[in-house]
Each structure stands twice: as structure tokens, then as C-alpha cells.
Amino acid sequence: MLARTSSESNEKVDEIIDEVEKLPEEEKQLVTRHLEVYQGDLPHPDILHGYNQLYPKAAEEIIKNGIAESEHRRMMDNKFLSSQVHAHYFGQILAFIFGLVLVIGSIYLIRTDHPWAGGILTGTTLLGALGIFTNQNNNKNEEKK
């Protein structure tokens, strides 16, 4: 069976409906249309019933597997979020230490008669920190939009 696009399927359905409407009233009553749409993590109950007829307790095993898979997915999501939070805090701590080292280094340069180098180091550190904080605000504003 070839895969059809949605518009091709709709055209085919429209053709079938047109053909049925052309039939005499007695024949129209013989034609029935049954459409059932089911969406979910587990198979439809009728399918589970069919599995149970092939293998006793198959439906129970399928449901247990679905529950276990959901629990596993939630656990993995929690681990991922937790690792993201830890990585964020670790990055902040490293950035603070790096900034502190740069400020201490610039103070050392200024006290050892290198005011230009110390001033440039302090200025770039402050501009970098300011850029980081203003960029975070811009990203938050873009996410809100």
C-alpha cells in the first residue's frame, strides 16, 4: 500500500462519499462507515484483548511495560533537569572565581606600578561581566516573546 498525503486521502474519501450518495436509499442503508481513532501510549483495548487471546496475560504484561517505561522516562527527565541545575551552578561558581582572580590580578598590577595594564584588566573584566548580565536579560526577553 502506498503512503498518501492528507489531501489525496481526503479526495479519495470525498469520491467514496459521492458514490454512496448516488446510490438508492435502500442501498445507502446497507453501506456503513465506521471510523475509530485511538491515540495513547498503550494499545487500544480491543487490540489488548486480541493479544490476550493469543497469549494469556499479554495485556497485563503490555500495561506493566507501559507503566515501567513512563516511570523510566520521568526518572530520566528528573536526572537531566538536576544535571542542568548543577552545571549551571558550577558555571556560576567558576565564573565568580575567574572574575575574582582577574580583579585581584588587576589590583596587583595597579599596586606594582602598572596602572594602565591593571585598569585595562579591570575594565575588560567589568565590561565582560556587564555583557554577560545584559545578555542574559535579552535572552529572557526573547523567550517571553
mmCIF file of C-alpha atoms in Angstrom, residues 1-133:
data_model
loop_
_atom_site.group_PDB
_atom_site.id
_atom_site.type_symbol
_atom_site.label_atom_id
_atom_site.label_comp_id
_atom_site.label_asym_id
_atom_site.label_seq_id
_atom_site.Cartn_x
_atom_site.Cartn_y
_atom_site.Cartn_z
ATOM 1 C CA MET A 1 0.000 0.000 0.000
ATOM 2 C CA LEU A 2 1.422 3.369 -0.993
ATOM 3 C CA ALA A 3 1.506 6.197 1.500
ATOM 4 C CA ARG A 4 -0.856 9.020 0.616
ATOM 5 C CA THR A 5 -0.748 12.641 1.563
ATOM 6 C CA SER A 6 -3.593 14.077 3.586
ATOM 7 C CA SER A 7 -5.121 15.844 0.571
ATOM 8 C CA GLU A 8 -5.002 12.639 -1.521
ATOM 9 C CA SER A 9 -6.750 10.740 1.268
ATOM 10 C CA ASN A 10 -9.387 13.464 1.589
ATOM 11 C CA GLU A 11 -10.022 13.355 -2.165
ATOM 12 C CA LYS A 12 -10.463 9.586 -2.034
ATOM 13 C CA VAL A 13 -12.893 9.880 0.892
ATOM 14 C CA ASP A 14 -14.854 12.573 -0.979
ATOM 15 C CA GLU A 15 -15.084 10.275 -4.021
ATOM 16 C CA ILE A 16 -16.419 7.427 -1.891
ATOM 17 C CA ILE A 17 -18.987 9.715 -0.245
ATOM 18 C CA ASP A 18 -20.141 10.939 -3.660
ATOM 19 C CA GLU A 19 -20.573 7.349 -4.853
ATOM 20 C CA VAL A 20 -22.584 6.428 -1.767
ATOM 21 C CA GLU A 21 -24.829 9.483 -2.180
ATOM 22 C CA LYS A 22 -25.651 8.381 -5.754
ATOM 23 C CA LEU A 23 -26.995 5.037 -4.504
ATOM 24 C CA PRO A 24 -30.717 4.452 -3.992
ATOM 25 C CA GLU A 25 -31.965 4.915 -0.429
ATOM 26 C CA GLU A 26 -32.214 1.156 0.280
ATOM 27 C CA GLU A 27 -28.589 0.592 -0.735
ATOM 28 C CA LYS A 28 -27.388 3.619 1.240
ATOM 29 C CA GLN A 29 -28.689 1.989 4.391
ATOM 30 C CA LEU A 30 -26.569 -1.079 3.657
ATOM 31 C CA VAL A 31 -23.425 0.998 3.443
ATOM 32 C CA THR A 32 -21.986 1.810 6.843
ATOM 33 C CA ARG A 33 -18.982 3.812 7.731
ATOM 34 C CA HIS A 34 -17.020 3.124 10.870
ATOM 35 C CA LEU A 35 -14.119 5.294 11.925
ATOM 36 C CA GLU A 36 -12.335 4.848 15.197
ATOM 37 C CA VAL A 37 -9.317 6.890 16.192
ATOM 38 C CA TYR A 38 -7.313 5.922 19.214
ATOM 39 C CA GLN A 39 -4.187 7.603 20.433
ATOM 40 C CA GLY A 40 -2.207 6.807 23.520
ATOM 41 C CA ASP A 41 0.819 5.123 24.998
ATOM 42 C CA LEU A 42 -0.964 1.797 25.292
ATOM 43 C CA PRO A 43 -2.676 -0.155 22.505
ATOM 44 C CA HIS A 44 -6.434 0.052 22.098
ATOM 45 C CA PRO A 45 -8.369 -2.230 24.500
ATOM 46 C CA ASP A 46 -9.613 -4.342 21.576
ATOM 47 C CA ILE A 47 -6.022 -4.942 20.494
ATOM 48 C CA LEU A 48 -5.073 -5.846 24.071
ATOM 49 C CA HIS A 49 -7.981 -8.307 24.109
ATOM 50 C CA GLY A 50 -6.630 -9.849 20.899
ATOM 51 C CA TYR A 51 -3.189 -10.218 22.452
ATOM 52 C CA ASN A 52 -4.743 -11.879 25.483
ATOM 53 C CA GLN A 53 -6.404 -14.444 23.245
ATOM 54 C CA LEU A 54 -3.039 -15.256 21.659
ATOM 55 C CA TYR A 55 -1.081 -15.282 24.895
ATOM 56 C CA PRO A 56 -2.759 -15.251 28.313
ATOM 57 C CA LYS A 57 -1.754 -12.274 30.481
ATOM 58 C CA ALA A 58 -0.214 -10.487 27.460
ATOM 59 C CA ALA A 59 -2.302 -7.371 28.110
ATOM 60 C CA GLU A 60 -1.145 -7.294 31.720
ATOM 61 C CA GLU A 61 2.492 -7.503 30.609
ATOM 62 C CA ILE A 62 1.991 -4.767 27.998
ATOM 63 C CA ILE A 63 0.402 -2.459 30.583
ATOM 64 C CA LYS A 64 3.168 -3.170 33.124
ATOM 65 C CA ASN A 65 5.752 -2.412 30.434
ATOM 66 C CA GLY A 66 3.995 0.873 29.603
ATOM 67 C CA ILE A 67 3.940 1.895 33.260
ATOM 68 C CA ALA A 68 7.616 0.984 33.690
ATOM 69 C CA GLU A 69 8.511 2.961 30.558
ATOM 70 C CA SER A 70 6.648 6.036 31.854
ATOM 71 C CA GLU A 71 8.394 5.816 35.221
ATOM 72 C CA HIS A 72 11.772 5.429 33.493
ATOM 73 C CA ARG A 73 11.080 8.461 31.256
ATOM 74 C CA ARG A 74 10.151 10.599 34.278
ATOM 75 C CA MET A 75 13.255 9.458 36.161
ATOM 76 C CA MET A 76 15.470 10.331 33.175
ATOM 77 C CA ASP A 77 13.802 13.745 32.854
ATOM 78 C CA ASN A 78 14.440 14.422 36.548
ATOM 79 C CA LYS A 79 18.084 13.379 36.223
ATOM 80 C CA PHE A 80 18.518 15.599 33.173
ATOM 81 C CA LEU A 81 16.985 18.629 34.898
ATOM 82 C CA SER A 82 19.053 18.018 38.021
ATOM 83 C CA SER A 83 22.268 17.796 35.994
ATOM 84 C CA GLN A 84 21.367 21.026 34.180
ATOM 85 C CA VAL A 85 20.870 22.833 37.502
ATOM 86 C CA HIS A 86 24.198 21.521 38.855
ATOM 87 C CA ALA A 87 26.022 22.503 35.665
ATOM 88 C CA HIS A 88 24.519 25.999 35.869
ATOM 89 C CA TYR A 89 25.620 26.477 39.477
ATOM 90 C CA PHE A 90 29.079 25.076 38.730
ATOM 91 C CA GLY A 91 29.418 27.517 35.827
ATOM 92 C CA GLN A 92 28.429 30.421 38.059
ATOM 93 C CA ILE A 93 30.982 29.425 40.694
ATOM 94 C CA LEU A 94 33.741 29.123 38.086
ATOM 95 C CA ALA A 95 32.796 32.491 36.569
ATOM 96 C CA PHE A 96 32.885 34.108 40.007
ATOM 97 C CA ILE A 97 36.319 32.627 40.758
ATOM 98 C CA PHE A 98 37.613 33.705 37.337
ATOM 99 C CA GLY A 99 36.305 37.248 37.828
ATOM 100 C CA LEU A 100 37.770 37.396 41.327
ATOM 101 C CA VAL A 101 41.191 36.281 40.054
ATOM 102 C CA LEU A 102 41.068 38.954 37.326
ATOM 103 C CA VAL A 103 40.139 41.695 39.808
ATOM 104 C CA ILE A 104 42.858 40.605 42.238
ATOM 105 C CA GLY A 105 45.325 40.473 39.343
ATOM 106 C CA SER A 106 44.363 43.957 38.223
ATOM 107 C CA ILE A 107 44.714 45.306 41.776
ATOM 108 C CA TYR A 108 48.157 43.686 41.936
ATOM 109 C CA LEU A 109 49.136 45.295 38.619
ATOM 110 C CA ILE A 110 47.928 48.721 39.775
ATOM 111 C CA ARG A 111 49.861 48.456 43.084
ATOM 112 C CA THR A 112 53.047 47.361 41.281
ATOM 113 C CA ASP A 113 53.187 50.482 39.107
ATOM 114 C CA HIS A 114 51.349 49.078 36.092
ATOM 115 C CA PRO A 115 48.191 51.220 36.278
ATOM 116 C CA TRP A 116 47.366 51.016 32.569
ATOM 117 C CA ALA A 117 47.524 47.235 32.473
ATOM 118 C CA GLY A 118 45.590 46.968 35.744
ATOM 119 C CA GLY A 119 42.979 49.455 34.562
ATOM 120 C CA ILE A 120 42.518 47.670 31.242
ATOM 121 C CA LEU A 121 42.225 44.305 33.010
ATOM 122 C CA THR A 122 39.679 45.715 35.466
ATOM 123 C CA GLY A 123 37.735 47.473 32.723
ATOM 124 C CA THR A 124 37.538 44.427 30.480
ATOM 125 C CA THR A 125 36.500 42.265 33.425
ATOM 126 C CA LEU A 126 33.711 44.650 34.367
ATOM 127 C CA LEU A 127 32.596 45.064 30.742
ATOM 128 C CA GLY A 128 32.590 41.293 30.302
ATOM 129 C CA ALA A 129 30.525 40.781 33.451
ATOM 130 C CA LEU A 130 28.156 43.550 32.408
ATOM 131 C CA GLY A 131 27.823 41.962 28.965
ATOM 132 C CA ILE A 132 27.013 38.585 30.486
ATOM 133 C CA PHE A 133 24.291 40.002 32.706
#
